[in-house]
């Protein structure tokens, strides 16, 4: 990929040549959400981002032949591991065959979702109450509000493992109780408070907007629909660590570390910045149109796995409209949504709606990542438990492309 591929625009004929396809096939790719187009200089033609075109070309090459497909098996869209935890469908992610969107609508909490993801059956691992205070060695870090949330959690979790006597116990009930404690502890670490037995969505909501029942409801919805999303980057990282037999605290740290990258968890910060920048421009519709014409991306919109729209984002948006519809903040969000759909045809994804929650309630954008990390811990732990029950090590092979021994460089 060229250095300026992220913003370089190609004509329709250039795209057809690069991909070896007809114009009709190009239009089919756009309609299915595999490529996005923007208005050309004359407003009648369409142009395409080279970065998207080259990624599509790479996926096409990976699909030609079993051997080549196996060599490229870690690319997006090709299966890596079997799992019984979650399935991505156009209408919703499904957790062990149950719709995540429907569960959120039915009032499920993150704890309910964790029980399902962890295949607890009749066992309730949340019955033991967490200690009311952090251990002495952890408290200064755990309650330090000046530390970024993910870094605070990653600093404290390994220390918590030292005091967890059953951290390597292989018994399923014990492992699920450790997971339940971790879910509560991680949430408390991310918001910098003492752990307790409140539902996790209440702990977050009370920390940010105490007494606002509507806010607690939208947080609950967001946590449930974000709890797992198949083998995303952070879940895969956690699962690889779990395959070594490491304790669950280590798998959680791996997930948090992966989420700290700007290309994963950082998506919520970019989406929040888009809302702020559109507000600062004084003309949201013109601001969005200008970005799109320049070839800039629109953070918080579009999802490669949901070309017709992210159902998780749609559900959070439905709840948010019911709670904040008509407020100036929500009117601004609606103007950004409308302008984006008009000019790009893109729908908001879950990153954009987590950011929208923060914007609608006047909260820092960093809280969007906290909600994401709080929820996704349930999924990481489900993948860790499933992988450790298999008892196998995840060890992909590399396809060597360097200097061949014995041949001139």
CSV table of C-alpha atoms in Angstrom, one decimal:
chain,number,residue,atom,x,y,z
A,1,UNK,CA,0.0,0.0,0.0
A,2,UNK,CA,1.4,3.4,-0.9
A,3,UNK,CA,2.2,6.0,1.8
A,4,UNK,CA,-0.7,8.2,0.9
A,5,UNK,CA,-3.2,5.4,0.2
A,6,UNK,CA,-5.3,6.3,3.2
A,7,UNK,CA,-6.5,9.5,1.4
A,8,UNK,CA,-5.7,8.9,-2.3
A,9,UNK,CA,-8.8,8.8,-4.5
A,10,UNK,CA,-9.2,6.6,-7.5
A,11,UNK,CA,-11.6,6.9,-10.5
A,12,UNK,CA,-14.1,4.1,-11.3
A,13,UNK,CA,-12.0,3.0,-14.3
A,14,UNK,CA,-8.8,2.9,-12.1
A,15,UNK,CA,-10.6,0.7,-9.5
A,16,UNK,CA,-12.0,-1.6,-12.2
A,17,UNK,CA,-8.4,-2.0,-13.6
A,18,UNK,CA,-6.9,-2.6,-10.2
A,19,UNK,CA,-9.4,-5.2,-9.2
A,20,UNK,CA,-9.9,-6.7,-12.7
A,21,UNK,CA,-13.7,-6.2,-12.6
A,22,UNK,CA,-16.4,-4.6,-14.7
A,23,UNK,CA,-18.3,-1.4,-13.8
A,24,UNK,CA,-21.3,-3.5,-12.9
A,25,UNK,CA,-19.3,-5.5,-10.4
A,26,UNK,CA,-17.9,-2.3,-8.9
A,27,UNK,CA,-21.4,-1.0,-8.3
A,28,UNK,CA,-22.3,-4.3,-6.7
A,29,UNK,CA,-19.4,-4.0,-4.3
A,30,UNK,CA,-20.6,-0.5,-3.4
A,31,UNK,CA,-24.2,-1.6,-2.8
A,32,UNK,CA,-23.0,-4.5,-0.6
A,33,UNK,CA,-20.9,-2.1,1.5
A,34,UNK,CA,-17.5,-3.6,0.4
A,35,UNK,CA,-16.4,-0.3,-1.0
A,36,UNK,CA,-17.6,3.3,-0.4
A,37,UNK,CA,-17.7,6.0,-3.0
A,38,UNK,CA,-17.5,9.8,-2.9
A,39,UNK,CA,-18.5,12.6,-5.3
A,40,UNK,CA,-15.9,13.3,-8.0
A,41,UNK,CA,-14.7,16.8,-8.9
A,42,UNK,CA,-17.6,17.3,-11.3
A,43,UNK,CA,-20.2,16.0,-8.8
A,44,UNK,CA,-21.5,13.5,-11.3
A,45,UNK,CA,-18.6,10.9,-11.3
A,46,UNK,CA,-17.7,8.9,-8.2
A,47,UNK,CA,-14.2,8.3,-6.7
A,48,UNK,CA,-13.0,5.6,-4.3
A,49,UNK,CA,-10.4,5.4,-1.5
A,50,UNK,CA,-7.3,3.6,-2.7
A,51,UNK,CA,-6.8,2.1,0.8
A,52,UNK,CA,-10.3,0.4,0.7
A,53,UNK,CA,-9.7,-0.8,-2.9
A,54,UNK,CA,-6.3,-2.3,-2.0
A,55,UNK,CA,-7.8,-4.1,1.1
A,56,UNK,CA,-10.5,-5.5,-1.1
A,57,UNK,CA,-7.9,-6.7,-3.6
A,58,UNK,CA,-5.9,-8.4,-0.8
A,59,UNK,CA,-9.1,-10.2,0.4
A,60,UNK,CA,-9.8,-11.3,-3.2
A,61,UNK,CA,-6.3,-12.7,-3.5
A,62,UNK,CA,-6.6,-14.5,-0.2
A,63,UNK,CA,-9.7,-16.3,-1.4
A,64,UNK,CA,-8.1,-17.9,-4.4
A,65,UNK,CA,-7.1,-21.4,-3.6
A,66,UNK,CA,-7.0,-23.3,-0.3
A,67,UNK,CA,-3.2,-23.1,0.2
A,68,UNK,CA,-3.2,-19.3,-0.3
A,69,UNK,CA,-6.3,-18.9,1.8
A,70,UNK,CA,-4.6,-20.8,4.7
A,71,UNK,CA,-1.6,-18.6,4.4
A,72,UNK,CA,-3.8,-15.5,4.7
A,73,UNK,CA,-6.0,-17.0,7.4
A,74,UNK,CA,-5.6,-14.1,9.9
A,75,UNK,CA,-7.0,-11.5,7.5
A,76,UNK,CA,-10.4,-10.0,8.3
A,77,UNK,CA,-13.2,-12.2,7.0
A,78,UNK,CA,-11.5,-15.6,7.0
A,79,UNK,CA,-12.2,-18.0,9.9
A,80,UNK,CA,-9.5,-18.6,12.4
A,81,UNK,CA,-11.0,-20.6,15.3
A,82,UNK,CA,-14.2,-22.4,16.0
A,83,UNK,CA,-16.3,-21.0,18.8
A,84,UNK,CA,-19.7,-21.6,20.4
A,85,UNK,CA,-19.8,-18.1,22.0
A,86,UNK,CA,-21.0,-15.6,19.4
A,87,UNK,CA,-22.2,-15.3,15.9
A,88,UNK,CA,-22.5,-12.1,13.8
A,89,UNK,CA,-25.7,-11.8,11.8
A,90,UNK,CA,-27.1,-8.7,10.0
A,91,UNK,CA,-29.8,-8.1,12.6
A,92,UNK,CA,-27.7,-8.6,15.8
A,93,UNK,CA,-24.7,-10.4,17.3
A,94,UNK,CA,-26.0,-13.6,18.8
A,95,UNK,CA,-24.7,-14.9,22.1
A,96,UNK,CA,-24.9,-18.7,22.2
A,97,UNK,CA,-27.8,-18.5,19.8
A,98,UNK,CA,-29.6,-15.6,21.5
A,99,UNK,CA,-29.9,-12.1,20.0
A,100,UNK,CA,-27.9,-9.5,21.9
A,101,UNK,CA,-30.2,-6.7,20.7
A,102,UNK,CA,-33.3,-8.6,21.9
A,103,UNK,CA,-31.6,-9.3,25.2
A,104,UNK,CA,-30.9,-5.6,25.7
A,105,UNK,CA,-34.6,-4.8,24.8
A,106,UNK,CA,-35.7,-7.4,27.4
A,107,UNK,CA,-33.8,-5.7,30.2
A,108,UNK,CA,-30.8,-8.0,30.5
A,109,UNK,CA,-27.8,-6.7,32.5
A,110,UNK,CA,-24.1,-7.3,31.7
A,111,UNK,CA,-24.1,-9.9,34.5
A,112,UNK,CA,-27.0,-11.7,32.8
A,113,UNK,CA,-25.1,-11.6,29.5
A,114,UNK,CA,-21.9,-12.9,31.2
A,115,UNK,CA,-23.7,-15.8,32.6
A,116,UNK,CA,-24.9,-16.7,29.1
A,117,UNK,CA,-21.6,-16.1,27.5
A,118,UNK,CA,-19.8,-18.2,30.1
A,119,UNK,CA,-22.3,-21.0,29.8
A,120,UNK,CA,-23.0,-21.0,33.5
A,121,UNK,CA,-26.4,-22.8,33.3
A,122,UNK,CA,-27.7,-22.9,36.9
A,123,UNK,CA,-24.5,-21.6,38.5
A,124,UNK,CA,-24.5,-17.9,39.5
A,125,UNK,CA,-20.9,-16.9,39.8
A,126,UNK,CA,-21.9,-13.5,41.0
A,127,UNK,CA,-23.3,-14.8,44.3
A,128,UNK,CA,-20.0,-14.2,46.3
A,129,UNK,CA,-19.8,-10.6,47.2
A,130,UNK,CA,-16.6,-8.7,46.3
A,131,UNK,CA,-14.4,-7.3,49.0
A,132,UNK,CA,-15.6,-3.8,50.0
A,133,UNK,CA,-12.2,-2.2,49.6
A,134,UNK,CA,-9.1,-2.6,47.5
A,135,UNK,CA,-6.1,-4.3,49.0
A,136,UNK,CA,-3.7,-1.8,50.6
A,137,UNK,CA,-1.0,-2.2,47.9
A,138,UNK,CA,-3.5,-1.6,45.1
A,139,UNK,CA,-5.7,1.2,46.6
A,140,UNK,CA,-3.3,4.1,45.7
A,141,UNK,CA,-3.4,3.1,42.0
A,142,UNK,CA,-7.0,1.9,41.8
A,143,UNK,CA,-8.3,5.2,43.2
A,144,UNK,CA,-5.9,7.6,41.4
A,145,UNK,CA,-8.3,9.6,39.2
A,146,UNK,CA,-5.3,11.2,37.3
A,147,UNK,CA,-4.5,7.9,35.6
A,148,UNK,CA,-6.1,7.0,32.3
A,149,UNK,CA,-8.7,4.3,32.8
A,150,UNK,CA,-7.2,1.5,30.7
A,151,UNK,CA,-3.7,2.1,32.1
A,152,UNK,CA,-5.1,2.1,35.7
A,153,UNK,CA,-6.8,-1.2,35.2
A,154,UNK,CA,-3.7,-2.8,33.5
A,155,UNK,CA,-1.5,-1.7,36.4
A,156,UNK,CA,-3.8,-3.1,39.1
A,157,UNK,CA,-5.0,-6.4,37.6
A,158,UNK,CA,-1.7,-8.3,37.8
A,159,UNK,CA,-1.4,-7.2,41.4
A,160,UNK,CA,-4.9,-8.5,42.1
A,161,UNK,CA,-3.9,-11.9,40.6
A,162,UNK,CA,-1.2,-12.2,43.3
A,163,UNK,CA,-3.9,-12.3,46.0
A,164,UNK,CA,-6.2,-14.7,44.0
A,165,UNK,CA,-5.4,-18.1,45.5
A,166,UNK,CA,-7.6,-19.9,43.0
A,167,UNK,CA,-6.4,-18.1,39.9
A,168,UNK,CA,-5.0,-21.3,38.3
A,169,UNK,CA,-7.8,-23.7,39.6
A,170,UNK,CA,-9.1,-25.6,36.6
A,171,UNK,CA,-12.5,-26.4,38.1
A,172,UNK,CA,-15.2,-24.7,36.0
A,173,UNK,CA,-17.3,-23.3,38.9
A,174,UNK,CA,-14.1,-21.7,40.4
A,175,UNK,CA,-13.0,-20.2,37.1
A,176,UNK,CA,-16.4,-18.6,36.6
A,177,UNK,CA,-16.4,-17.1,40.1
A,178,UNK,CA,-12.9,-15.7,39.4
A,179,UNK,CA,-14.3,-14.3,36.1
A,180,UNK,CA,-17.3,-12.7,37.9
A,181,UNK,CA,-15.0,-11.0,40.4
A,182,UNK,CA,-12.8,-9.8,37.5
A,183,UNK,CA,-15.8,-8.3,35.7
A,184,UNK,CA,-16.8,-6.2,38.8
A,185,UNK,CA,-13.2,-5.3,39.7
A,186,UNK,CA,-12.4,-4.2,36.1
A,187,UNK,CA,-15.4,-1.9,36.0
A,188,UNK,CA,-14.5,-0.3,39.3
A,189,UNK,CA,-10.9,0.2,38.2
A,190,UNK,CA,-12.0,1.8,34.9
A,191,UNK,CA,-14.0,4.4,36.8
A,192,UNK,CA,-11.6,4.7,39.8
A,193,UNK,CA,-13.9,3.6,42.6
A,194,UNK,CA,-14.1,0.8,45.2
A,195,UNK,CA,-15.6,-2.4,44.0
A,196,UNK,CA,-19.1,-3.4,45.1
A,197,UNK,CA,-22.0,-5.6,44.3
A,198,UNK,CA,-24.1,-3.1,42.3
A,199,UNK,CA,-24.9,-4.1,38.7
A,200,UNK,CA,-22.0,-3.0,36.6
A,201,UNK,CA,-24.1,-0.5,34.6
A,202,UNK,CA,-25.2,1.1,37.8
A,203,UNK,CA,-21.7,1.4,39.0
A,204,UNK,CA,-20.7,3.3,35.8
A,205,UNK,CA,-23.9,5.4,35.7
A,206,UNK,CA,-23.7,6.4,39.4
A,207,UNK,CA,-20.1,7.4,38.9
A,208,UNK,CA,-20.9,9.7,36.0
A,209,UNK,CA,-24.6,10.8,36.3
A,210,UNK,CA,-25.8,9.8,39.7
A,211,UNK,CA,-29.6,9.6,40.1
A,212,UNK,CA,-30.3,9.7,36.3
A,213,UNK,CA,-32.3,6.5,35.6
A,214,UNK,CA,-32.4,7.2,31.9
A,215,UNK,CA,-28.7,7.4,31.7
A,216,UNK,CA,-28.4,4.1,33.6
A,217,UNK,CA,-30.7,2.5,31.1
A,218,UNK,CA,-28.7,3.6,28.0
A,219,UNK,CA,-25.5,2.4,29.7
A,220,UNK,CA,-27.1,-1.0,30.4
A,221,UNK,CA,-28.1,-1.2,26.7
A,222,UNK,CA,-24.7,-0.3,25.5
A,223,UNK,CA,-22.9,-2.8,27.8
A,224,UNK,CA,-25.2,-5.7,26.7
A,225,UNK,CA,-24.8,-5.2,22.9
A,226,UNK,CA,-21.0,-4.6,23.3
A,227,UNK,CA,-20.3,-7.7,25.4
A,228,UNK,CA,-18.8,-9.8,22.6
A,229,UNK,CA,-18.2,-9.6,18.9
A,230,UNK,CA,-16.7,-12.9,17.8
A,231,UNK,CA,-12.9,-13.0,17.3
A,232,UNK,CA,-12.2,-9.3,17.2
A,233,UNK,CA,-8.6,-8.2,17.8
A,234,UNK,CA,-8.8,-7.9,21.6
A,235,UNK,CA,-10.8,-11.2,22.0
A,236,UNK,CA,-8.2,-13.0,19.9
A,237,UNK,CA,-5.3,-11.5,21.9
A,238,UNK,CA,-7.0,-12.6,25.2
A,239,UNK,CA,-7.7,-16.1,23.7
A,240,UNK,CA,-4.0,-16.5,22.6
A,241,UNK,CA,-2.9,-15.7,26.1
A,242,UNK,CA,-5.5,-18.0,27.6
A,243,UNK,CA,-4.3,-20.9,25.4
A,244,UNK,CA,-1.0,-20.8,27.3
A,245,UNK,CA,-2.8,-21.7,30.6
A,246,UNK,CA,-2.2,-18.2,32.0
A,247,UNK,CA,-4.6,-17.0,34.7
A,248,UNK,CA,-7.7,-15.0,33.8
A,249,UNK,CA,-6.2,-11.8,35.0
A,250,UNK,CA,-3.5,-12.1,32.4
A,251,UNK,CA,-6.0,-12.7,29.6
A,252,UNK,CA,-7.9,-9.6,30.7
A,253,UNK,CA,-4.7,-7.5,30.6
A,254,UNK,CA,-4.0,-8.8,27.0
A,255,UNK,CA,-7.5,-7.7,25.9
A,256,UNK,CA,-7.1,-4.3,27.5
A,257,UNK,CA,-3.6,-3.9,25.9
A,258,UNK,CA,-5.1,-4.7,22.5
A,259,UNK,CA,-8.0,-2.3,23.0
A,260,UNK,CA,-5.6,0.5,23.9
A,261,UNK,CA,-4.4,0.8,20.3
A,262,UNK,CA,-5.8,3.6,18.2
A,263,UNK,CA,-7.1,1.2,15.5
A,264,UNK,CA,-9.3,-0.6,18.0
A,265,UNK,CA,-10.5,1.2,21.2
A,266,UNK,CA,-9.4,4.5,19.8
A,267,UNK,CA,-12.3,4.5,17.4
A,268,UNK,CA,-14.6,5.9,20.0
A,269,UNK,CA,-12.3,8.9,20.6
A,270,UNK,CA,-12.2,9.7,16.9
A,271,UNK,CA,-16.0,9.5,16.7
A,272,UNK,CA,-16.4,11.8,19.7
A,273,UNK,CA,-13.9,14.3,18.1
A,274,UNK,CA,-16.0,14.2,14.9
A,275,UNK,CA,-19.1,15.4,16.9
A,276,UNK,CA,-17.1,18.1,18.6
A,277,UNK,CA,-15.5,19.3,15.3
A,278,UNK,CA,-18.8,19.4,13.6
A,279,UNK,CA,-20.2,21.5,16.4
A,280,UNK,CA,-17.2,23.8,16.3
A,281,UNK,CA,-17.7,24.3,12.6
A,282,UNK,CA,-21.1,25.9,13.1
A,283,UNK,CA,-22.5,24.1,10.1
A,284,UNK,CA,-22.6,20.3,10.7
A,285,UNK,CA,-24.0,19.4,7.3
A,286,UNK,CA,-21.5,21.4,5.4
A,287,UNK,CA,-18.7,20.1,7.6
A,288,UNK,CA,-19.6,16.5,7.0
A,289,UNK,CA,-20.0,17.1,3.2
A,290,UNK,CA,-16.6,18.7,3.0
A,291,UNK,CA,-14.9,15.9,4.8
A,292,UNK,CA,-16.5,13.3,2.5
A,293,UNK,CA,-15.6,15.2,-0.7
A,294,UNK,CA,-11.9,15.5,0.5
A,295,UNK,CA,-11.7,11.7,1.0
A,296,UNK,CA,-11.5,12.0,4.8
A,297,UNK,CA,-13.1,9.2,6.8
A,298,UNK,CA,-16.1,9.6,9.1
A,299,UNK,CA,-15.2,8.0,12.4
A,300,UNK,CA,-18.2,6.3,14.1
A,301,UNK,CA,-19.9,5.4,10.8
A,302,UNK,CA,-19.9,2.2,8.7
A,303,UNK,CA,-18.9,-1.3,9.7
A,304,UNK,CA,-17.4,-3.8,7.3
A,305,UNK,CA,-19.4,-6.7,8.9
A,306,UNK,CA,-22.7,-4.7,8.8
A,307,UNK,CA,-23.0,-3.1,5.3
A,308,UNK,CA,-26.7,-2.3,5.9
A,309,UNK,CA,-26.0,-0.7,9.3
A,310,UNK,CA,-24.7,-1.8,12.7
A,311,UNK,CA,-27.7,-3.2,14.7
A,312,UNK,CA,-25.9,-2.5,18.0
A,313,UNK,CA,-25.6,1.1,17.1
A,314,UNK,CA,-29.2,1.2,15.9
A,315,UNK,CA,-30.4,-0.1,19.3
A,316,UNK,CA,-28.4,2.3,21.3
A,317,UNK,CA,-29.6,5.1,19.1
A,318,UNK,CA,-33.2,4.1,19.6
A,319,UNK,CA,-32.8,4.3,23.4
A,320,UNK,CA,-30.9,7.5,23.2
A,321,UNK,CA,-33.5,9.2,21.1
A,322,UNK,CA,-36.2,8.2,23.6
A,323,UNK,CA,-34.3,9.7,26.4
A,324,UNK,CA,-32.6,12.8,24.9
A,325,UNK,CA,-34.7,13.5,21.8
A,326,UNK,CA,-35.3,17.3,21.3
A,327,UNK,CA,-32.3,18.4,23.4
A,328,UNK,CA,-29.7,20.7,21.6
A,329,UNK,CA,-27.1,18.0,22.0
A,330,UNK,CA,-29.3,15.3,20.4
A,331,UNK,CA,-30.3,17.7,17.6
A,332,UNK,CA,-26.7,18.1,16.8
A,333,UNK,CA,-26.1,14.3,16.8
A,334,UNK,CA,-29.1,14.0,14.4
A,335,UNK,CA,-27.8,16.6,12.1
A,336,UNK,CA,-24.4,14.7,11.8
A,337,UNK,CA,-26.3,11.4,11.3
A,338,UNK,CA,-28.5,12.9,8.6
A,339,UNK,CA,-25.6,14.6,6.8
A,340,UNK,CA,-23.5,11.5,6.8
A,341,UNK,CA,-26.3,9.3,5.4
A,342,UNK,CA,-27.0,11.9,2.7
A,343,UNK,CA,-23.5,12.3,1.5
A,344,UNK,CA,-22.0,8.9,2.1
A,345,UNK,CA,-24.9,6.5,2.6
A,346,UNK,CA,-23.2,5.3,5.8
A,347,UNK,CA,-25.0,4.4,9.0
A,348,UNK,CA,-23.6,4.9,12.6
A,349,UNK,CA,-21.7,2.0,14.2
A,350,UNK,CA,-21.4,1.1,17.9
A,351,UNK,CA,-18.3,3.3,18.3
A,352,UNK,CA,-20.2,6.3,17.1
A,353,UNK,CA,-23.1,5.6,19.4
A,354,UNK,CA,-20.9,5.2,22.5
A,355,UNK,CA,-19.4,8.5,21.6
A,356,UNK,CA,-22.9,9.9,21.1
A,357,UNK,CA,-23.9,8.9,24.6
A,358,UNK,CA,-21.1,10.9,26.0
A,359,UNK,CA,-21.9,13.9,23.8
A,360,UNK,CA,-25.6,13.8,24.6
A,361,UNK,CA,-24.9,13.8,28.4
A,362,UNK,CA,-22.0,16.3,28.3
A,363,UNK,CA,-19.4,13.7,29.4
A,364,UNK,CA,-15.8,13.3,28.4
A,365,UNK,CA,-15.2,11.2,25.3
A,366,UNK,CA,-13.0,8.9,27.2
A,367,UNK,CA,-16.0,7.5,28.9
A,368,UNK,CA,-17.0,5.8,25.7
A,369,UNK,CA,-13.9,3.6,25.7
A,370,UNK,CA,-14.6,2.8,29.4
A,371,UNK,CA,-18.1,1.5,28.5
A,372,UNK,CA,-16.6,-0.5,25.6
A,373,UNK,CA,-13.8,-2.0,27.8
A,374,UNK,CA,-16.2,-2.7,30.7
A,375,UNK,CA,-18.6,-4.6,28.4
A,376,UNK,CA,-16.1,-6.5,26.3
A,377,UNK,CA,-14.4,-8.0,29.3
A,378,UNK,CA,-17.4,-10.4,29.5
A,379,UNK,CA,-16.6,-11.6,26.0
A,380,UNK,CA,-12.8,-11.9,26.6
A,381,UNK,CA,-13.4,-14.1,29.6
A,382,UNK,CA,-15.9,-16.3,27.7
A,383,UNK,CA,-13.2,-16.9,25.0
A,384,UNK,CA,-10.6,-17.5,27.7
A,385,UNK,CA,-12.8,-20.1,29.4
A,386,UNK,CA,-13.7,-21.8,26.1
A,387,UNK,CA,-10.0,-21.9,25.0
A,388,UNK,CA,-8.7,-23.3,28.3
A,389,UNK,CA,-11.5,-25.9,28.3
A,390,UNK,CA,-10.1,-27.1,25.0
A,391,UNK,CA,-6.6,-27.4,26.4
A,392,UNK,CA,-4.9,-26.5,23.2
A,393,UNK,CA,-2.2,-23.9,22.4
A,394,UNK,CA,-2.9,-21.3,19.7
A,395,UNK,CA,0.3,-21.2,17.6
A,396,UNK,CA,-0.1,-20.0,14.0
A,397,UNK,CA,2.6,-20.6,11.5
A,398,UNK,CA,4.3,-17.8,9.6
A,399,UNK,CA,4.7,-17.6,5.8
A,400,UNK,CA,8.4,-16.6,5.5
A,401,UNK,CA,9.1,-13.9,2.9
A,402,UNK,CA,12.7,-13.0,3.8
A,403,UNK,CA,16.1,-14.1,2.4
A,404,UNK,CA,16.2,-17.8,1.5
A,405,UNK,CA,19.1,-19.5,3.2
A,406,UNK,CA,21.9,-20.5,0.8
A,407,UNK,CA,20.7,-18.0,-2.0
A,408,UNK,CA,22.1,-14.6,-2.7
A,409,UNK,CA,20.3,-11.8,-1.0
